[in-house]
Structures are given as structure tokens and as C-alpha cells.
Short mmCIF file of N, CA and C in Angstrom, two decimals:
data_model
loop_
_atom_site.label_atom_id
_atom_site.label_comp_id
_atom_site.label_asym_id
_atom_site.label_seq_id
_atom_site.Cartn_x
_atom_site.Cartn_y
_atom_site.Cartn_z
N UNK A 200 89.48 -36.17 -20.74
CA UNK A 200 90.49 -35.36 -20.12
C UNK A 200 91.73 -36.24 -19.94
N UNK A 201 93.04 -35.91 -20.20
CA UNK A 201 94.46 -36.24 -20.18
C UNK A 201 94.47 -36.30 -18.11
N UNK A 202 95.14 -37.66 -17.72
CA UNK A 202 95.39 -37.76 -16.50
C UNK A 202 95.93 -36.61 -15.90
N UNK A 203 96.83 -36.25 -16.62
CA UNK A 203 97.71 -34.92 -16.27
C UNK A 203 97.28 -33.71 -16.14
N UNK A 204 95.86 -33.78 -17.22
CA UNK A 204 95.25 -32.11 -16.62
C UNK A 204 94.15 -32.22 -15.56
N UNK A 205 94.17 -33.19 -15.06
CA UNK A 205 93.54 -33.12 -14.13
C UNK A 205 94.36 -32.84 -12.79
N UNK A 206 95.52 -33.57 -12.77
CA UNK A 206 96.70 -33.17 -11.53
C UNK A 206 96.72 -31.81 -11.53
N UNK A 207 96.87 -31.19 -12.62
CA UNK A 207 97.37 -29.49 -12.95
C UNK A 207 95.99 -28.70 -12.12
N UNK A 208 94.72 -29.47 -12.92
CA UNK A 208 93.56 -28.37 -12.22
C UNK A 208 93.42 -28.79 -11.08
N UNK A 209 93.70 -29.84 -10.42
CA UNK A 209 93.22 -29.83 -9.01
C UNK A 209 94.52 -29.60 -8.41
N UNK A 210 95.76 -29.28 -9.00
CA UNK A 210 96.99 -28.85 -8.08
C UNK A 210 97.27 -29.83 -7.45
N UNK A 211 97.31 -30.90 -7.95
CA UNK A 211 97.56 -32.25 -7.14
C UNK A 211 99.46 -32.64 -7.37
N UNK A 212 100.05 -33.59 -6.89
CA UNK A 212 101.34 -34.16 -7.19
C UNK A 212 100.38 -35.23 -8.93
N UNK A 213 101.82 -36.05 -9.46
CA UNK A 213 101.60 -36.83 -10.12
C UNK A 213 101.19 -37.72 -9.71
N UNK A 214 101.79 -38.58 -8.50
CA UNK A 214 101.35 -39.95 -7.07
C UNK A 214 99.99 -39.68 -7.21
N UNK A 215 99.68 -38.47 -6.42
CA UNK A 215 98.28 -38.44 -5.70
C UNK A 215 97.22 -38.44 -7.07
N UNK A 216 97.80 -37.55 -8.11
CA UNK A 216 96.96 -37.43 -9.33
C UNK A 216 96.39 -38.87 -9.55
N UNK A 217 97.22 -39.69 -9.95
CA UNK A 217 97.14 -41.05 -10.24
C UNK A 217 96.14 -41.82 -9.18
N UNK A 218 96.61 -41.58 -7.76
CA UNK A 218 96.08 -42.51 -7.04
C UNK A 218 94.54 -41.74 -7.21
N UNK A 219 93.77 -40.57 -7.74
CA UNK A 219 92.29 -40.41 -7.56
C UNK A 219 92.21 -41.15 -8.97
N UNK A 220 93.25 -41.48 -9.72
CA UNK A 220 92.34 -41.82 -11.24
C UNK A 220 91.81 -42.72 -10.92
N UNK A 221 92.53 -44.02 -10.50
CA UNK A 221 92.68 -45.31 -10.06
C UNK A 221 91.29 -45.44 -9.14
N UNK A 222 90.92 -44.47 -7.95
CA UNK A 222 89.98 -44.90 -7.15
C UNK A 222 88.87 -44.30 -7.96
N UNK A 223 89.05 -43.51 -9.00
CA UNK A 223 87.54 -43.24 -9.48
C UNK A 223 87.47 -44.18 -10.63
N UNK A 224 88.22 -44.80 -10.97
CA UNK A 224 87.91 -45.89 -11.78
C UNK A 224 87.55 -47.11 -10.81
N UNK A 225 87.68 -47.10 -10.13
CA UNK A 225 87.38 -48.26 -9.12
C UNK A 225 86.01 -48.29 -8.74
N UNK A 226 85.66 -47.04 -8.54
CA UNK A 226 84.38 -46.41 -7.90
C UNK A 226 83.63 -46.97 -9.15
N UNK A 227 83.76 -47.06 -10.71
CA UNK A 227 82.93 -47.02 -11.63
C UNK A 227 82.51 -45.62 -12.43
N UNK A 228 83.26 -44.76 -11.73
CA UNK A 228 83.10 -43.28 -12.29
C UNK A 228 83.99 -43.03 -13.57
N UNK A 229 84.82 -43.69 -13.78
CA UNK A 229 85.74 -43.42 -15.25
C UNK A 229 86.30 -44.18 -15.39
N UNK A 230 86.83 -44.28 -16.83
CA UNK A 230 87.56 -45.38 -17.52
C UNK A 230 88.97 -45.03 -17.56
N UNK A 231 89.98 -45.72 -17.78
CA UNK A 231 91.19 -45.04 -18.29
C UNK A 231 91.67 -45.84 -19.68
N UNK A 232 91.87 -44.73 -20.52
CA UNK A 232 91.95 -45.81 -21.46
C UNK A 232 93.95 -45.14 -21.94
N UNK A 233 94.49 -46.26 -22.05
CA UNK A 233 96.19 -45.70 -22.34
C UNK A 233 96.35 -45.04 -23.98
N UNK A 234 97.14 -43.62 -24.09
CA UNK A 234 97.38 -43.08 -25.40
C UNK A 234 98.49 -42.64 -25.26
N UNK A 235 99.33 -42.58 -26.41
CA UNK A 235 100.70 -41.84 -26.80
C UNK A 235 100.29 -40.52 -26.70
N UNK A 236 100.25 -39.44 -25.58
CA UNK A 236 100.22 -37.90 -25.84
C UNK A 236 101.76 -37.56 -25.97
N UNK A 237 101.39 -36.30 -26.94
CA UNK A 237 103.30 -35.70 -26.94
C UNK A 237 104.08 -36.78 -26.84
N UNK A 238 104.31 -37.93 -27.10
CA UNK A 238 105.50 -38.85 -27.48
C UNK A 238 105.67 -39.88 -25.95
N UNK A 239 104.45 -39.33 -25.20
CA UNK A 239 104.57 -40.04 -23.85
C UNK A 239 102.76 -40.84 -23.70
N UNK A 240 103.22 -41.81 -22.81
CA UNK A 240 101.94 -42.78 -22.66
C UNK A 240 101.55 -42.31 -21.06
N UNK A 241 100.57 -41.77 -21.62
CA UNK A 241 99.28 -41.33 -20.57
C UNK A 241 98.22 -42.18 -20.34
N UNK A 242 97.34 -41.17 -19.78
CA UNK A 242 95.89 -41.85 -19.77
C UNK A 242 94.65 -40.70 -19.91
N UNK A 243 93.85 -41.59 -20.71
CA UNK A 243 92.87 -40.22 -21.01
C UNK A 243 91.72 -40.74 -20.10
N UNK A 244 90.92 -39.96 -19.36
CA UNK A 244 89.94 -40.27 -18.75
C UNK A 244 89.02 -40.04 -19.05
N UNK A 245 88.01 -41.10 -19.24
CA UNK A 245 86.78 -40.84 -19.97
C UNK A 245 85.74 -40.85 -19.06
N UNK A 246 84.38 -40.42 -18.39
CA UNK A 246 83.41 -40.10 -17.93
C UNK A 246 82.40 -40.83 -18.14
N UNK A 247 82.08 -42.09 -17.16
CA UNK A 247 81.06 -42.93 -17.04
C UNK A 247 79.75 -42.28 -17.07
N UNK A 248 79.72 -42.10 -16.11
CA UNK A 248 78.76 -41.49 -15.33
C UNK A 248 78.47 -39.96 -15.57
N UNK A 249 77.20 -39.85 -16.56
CA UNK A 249 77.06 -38.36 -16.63
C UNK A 249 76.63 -37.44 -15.80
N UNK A 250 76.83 -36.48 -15.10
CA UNK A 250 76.54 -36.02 -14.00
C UNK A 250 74.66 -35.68 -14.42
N UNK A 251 73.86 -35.66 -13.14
CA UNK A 251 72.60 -35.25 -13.50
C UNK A 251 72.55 -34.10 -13.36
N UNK A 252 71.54 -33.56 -14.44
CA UNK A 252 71.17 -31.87 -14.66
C UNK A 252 69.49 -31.79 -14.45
N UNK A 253 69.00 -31.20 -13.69
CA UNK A 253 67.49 -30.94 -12.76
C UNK A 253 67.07 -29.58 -13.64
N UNK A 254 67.95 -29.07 -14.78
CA UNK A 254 68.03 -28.04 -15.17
C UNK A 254 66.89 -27.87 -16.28
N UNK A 255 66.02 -29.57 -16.60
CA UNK A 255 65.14 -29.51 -17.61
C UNK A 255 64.12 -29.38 -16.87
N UNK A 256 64.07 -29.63 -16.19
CA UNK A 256 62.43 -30.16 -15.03
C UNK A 256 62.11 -28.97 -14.82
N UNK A 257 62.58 -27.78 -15.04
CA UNK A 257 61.74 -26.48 -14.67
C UNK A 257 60.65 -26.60 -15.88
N UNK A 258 61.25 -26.89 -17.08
CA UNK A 258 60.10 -27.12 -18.10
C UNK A 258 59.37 -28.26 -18.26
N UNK A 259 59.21 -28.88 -17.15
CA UNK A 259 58.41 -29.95 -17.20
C UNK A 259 57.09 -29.67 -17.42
N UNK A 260 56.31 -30.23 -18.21
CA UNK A 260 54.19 -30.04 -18.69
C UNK A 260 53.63 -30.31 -17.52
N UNK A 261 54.11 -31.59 -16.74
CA UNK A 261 53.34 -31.82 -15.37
C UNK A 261 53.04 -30.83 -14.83
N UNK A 262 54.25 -29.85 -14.48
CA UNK A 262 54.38 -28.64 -13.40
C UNK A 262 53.26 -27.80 -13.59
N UNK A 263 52.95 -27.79 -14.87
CA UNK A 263 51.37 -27.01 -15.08
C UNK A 263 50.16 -27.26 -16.04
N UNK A 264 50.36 -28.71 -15.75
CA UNK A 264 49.45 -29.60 -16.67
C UNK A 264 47.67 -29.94 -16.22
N UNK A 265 47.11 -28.86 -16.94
CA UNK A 265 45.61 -28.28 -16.71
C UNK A 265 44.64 -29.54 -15.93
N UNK A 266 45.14 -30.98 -16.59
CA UNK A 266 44.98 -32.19 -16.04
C UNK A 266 45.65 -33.29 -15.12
N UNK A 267 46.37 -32.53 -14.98
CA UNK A 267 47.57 -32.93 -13.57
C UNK A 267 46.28 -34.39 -12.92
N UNK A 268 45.79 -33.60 -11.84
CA UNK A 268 44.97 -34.61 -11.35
C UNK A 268 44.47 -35.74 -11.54
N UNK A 269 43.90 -36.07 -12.78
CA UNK A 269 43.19 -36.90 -13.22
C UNK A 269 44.40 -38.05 -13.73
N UNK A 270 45.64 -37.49 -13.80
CA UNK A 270 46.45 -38.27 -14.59
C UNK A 270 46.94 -39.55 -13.54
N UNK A 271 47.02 -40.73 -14.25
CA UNK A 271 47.46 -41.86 -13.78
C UNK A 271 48.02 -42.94 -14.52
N UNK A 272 48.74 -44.02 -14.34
CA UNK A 272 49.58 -44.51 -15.29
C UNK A 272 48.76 -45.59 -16.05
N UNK A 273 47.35 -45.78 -15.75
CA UNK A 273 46.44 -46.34 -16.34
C UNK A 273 45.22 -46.06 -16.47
N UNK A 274 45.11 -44.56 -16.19
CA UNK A 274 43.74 -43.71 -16.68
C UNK A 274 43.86 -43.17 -18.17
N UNK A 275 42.51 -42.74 -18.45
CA UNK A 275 42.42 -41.88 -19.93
C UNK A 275 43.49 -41.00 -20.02
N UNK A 276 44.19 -40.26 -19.29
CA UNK A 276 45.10 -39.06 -18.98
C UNK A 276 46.44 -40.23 -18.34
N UNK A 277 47.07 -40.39 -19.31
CA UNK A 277 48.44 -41.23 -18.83
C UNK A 277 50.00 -40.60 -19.52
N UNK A 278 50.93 -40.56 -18.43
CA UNK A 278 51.88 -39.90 -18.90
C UNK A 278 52.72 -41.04 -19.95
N UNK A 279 52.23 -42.10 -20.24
CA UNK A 279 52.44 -43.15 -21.07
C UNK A 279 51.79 -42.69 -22.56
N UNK A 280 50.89 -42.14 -22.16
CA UNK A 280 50.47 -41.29 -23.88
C UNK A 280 49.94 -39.98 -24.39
N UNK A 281 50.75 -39.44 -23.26
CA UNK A 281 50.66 -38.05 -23.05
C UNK A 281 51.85 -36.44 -24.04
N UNK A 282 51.13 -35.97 -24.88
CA UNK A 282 51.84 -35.53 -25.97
C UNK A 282 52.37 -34.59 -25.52
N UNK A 283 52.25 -33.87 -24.27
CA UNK A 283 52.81 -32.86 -24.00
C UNK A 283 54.26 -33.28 -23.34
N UNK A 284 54.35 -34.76 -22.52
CA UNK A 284 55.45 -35.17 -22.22
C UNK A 284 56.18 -35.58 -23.55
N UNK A 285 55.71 -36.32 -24.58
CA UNK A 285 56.38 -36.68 -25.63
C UNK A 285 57.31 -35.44 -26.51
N UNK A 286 56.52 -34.35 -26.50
CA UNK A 286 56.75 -33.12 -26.89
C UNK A 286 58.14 -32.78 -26.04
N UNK A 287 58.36 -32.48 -24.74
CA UNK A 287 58.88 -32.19 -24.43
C UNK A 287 60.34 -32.81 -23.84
N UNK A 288 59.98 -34.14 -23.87
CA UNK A 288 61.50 -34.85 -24.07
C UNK A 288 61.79 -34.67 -25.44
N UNK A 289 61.23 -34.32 -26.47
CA UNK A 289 61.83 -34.49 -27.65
C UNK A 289 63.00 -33.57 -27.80
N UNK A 290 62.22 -32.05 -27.26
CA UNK A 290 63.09 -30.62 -26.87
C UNK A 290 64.31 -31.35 -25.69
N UNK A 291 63.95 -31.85 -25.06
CA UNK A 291 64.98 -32.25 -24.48
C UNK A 291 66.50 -33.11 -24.95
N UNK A 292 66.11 -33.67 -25.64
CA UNK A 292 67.37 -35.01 -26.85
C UNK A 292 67.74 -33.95 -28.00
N UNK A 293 67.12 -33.47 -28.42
CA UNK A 293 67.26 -32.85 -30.05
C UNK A 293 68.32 -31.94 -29.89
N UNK A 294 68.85 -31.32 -29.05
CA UNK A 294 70.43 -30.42 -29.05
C UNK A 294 71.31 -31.87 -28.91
N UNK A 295 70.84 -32.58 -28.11
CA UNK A 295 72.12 -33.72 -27.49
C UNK A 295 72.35 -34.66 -28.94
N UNK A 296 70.85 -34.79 -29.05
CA UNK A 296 71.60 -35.70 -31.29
C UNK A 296 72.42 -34.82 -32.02
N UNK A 297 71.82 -33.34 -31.98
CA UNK A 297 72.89 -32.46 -32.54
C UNK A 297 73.95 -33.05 -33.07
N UNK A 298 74.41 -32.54 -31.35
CA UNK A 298 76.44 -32.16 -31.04
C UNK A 298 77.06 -33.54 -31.77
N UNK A 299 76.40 -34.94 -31.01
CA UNK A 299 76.80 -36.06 -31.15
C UNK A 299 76.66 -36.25 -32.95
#
């Protein structure tokens, strides 16, 4: 995102715009990296930190995994070699290799 559309969507001044870029780059939350937009030197802000999404875990195997119980990180039943977890992070990455 252009420094500037962020002032616009949060209805901010240019000052104040600037002064959140600055503290969220400070914070470690974004980068600023400098570009010629429209014939003027901006800053584009790039996104450290991907926000977390809880939005996969409804399909998590655990949640109704017939062997739930027995499972442990060094029993016969380990989510270390467990195909239904392997399975299902795979569904999880395979749109995100997509796009990228």
C-alpha cells in the first residue's frame, strides 16, 4: 500500500499519516521501502507481519480425530506422522503456492 492511501483511508492529515508509518515500522509491523509514484517519491508499505487467520482450524482432523486420545508426540498415533494432519496442511498451502 502507497503511504498516501493509507492517510486517505484512515482520513488522517499527511504529518499524522507519516508519523503511524514511522511507528509501525518501528513496532516491526512494516517496512517502508522509497518509490517514484506519479513523478513523486513516496513510500510503499509493505506488511511484515501477516495477520493470523483461526479461519483453518475449523477444519482441523484433531477436532474429530476417531483417535484423538491415544495420540501423543511419541506414541504409535503421533501428530508427527499423522496423514490426516499432513493431508490437511497440504489443503491449507496449495491456494497460497497458487497466487504466489
Amino acid at each position: 500500500m502507497i503511504q498516501s492511501e493509507l492517510w486517505k483511508k484512515l482520513k488522517l492529515t499527511s504529518r499524522d499519516g507519516s508519523r503511524l508509518a514511522l511507528k509501525l515500522e518501528r513496532l516491526g509491523t512494516i517496512t517502508r521501502e522509497k518509490i517514484l509514484e506519479k513523478w513523486r517519491w513516496t513510500y510503499k508499505l509493505i506488511l511484515k507481519k501477516t495477520p493470523i487467520s483461526t479461519q483453518s482450524l475449523g477444519n482441523a482432523p484433531c477436532l474429530t480425530c476417531p483417535v484423538e486420545q491415544k495420540c501423543t508426540l511419541e506414541g504409535e498415533v503421533s501428530p508427527r506422522s499423522c496423514q490426516w494432519i499432513q493431508d490437511w496442511v497440504l489443503l491449507q498451502i496449495k491456494p497460497k503456492m497458487i497466487v504466489k
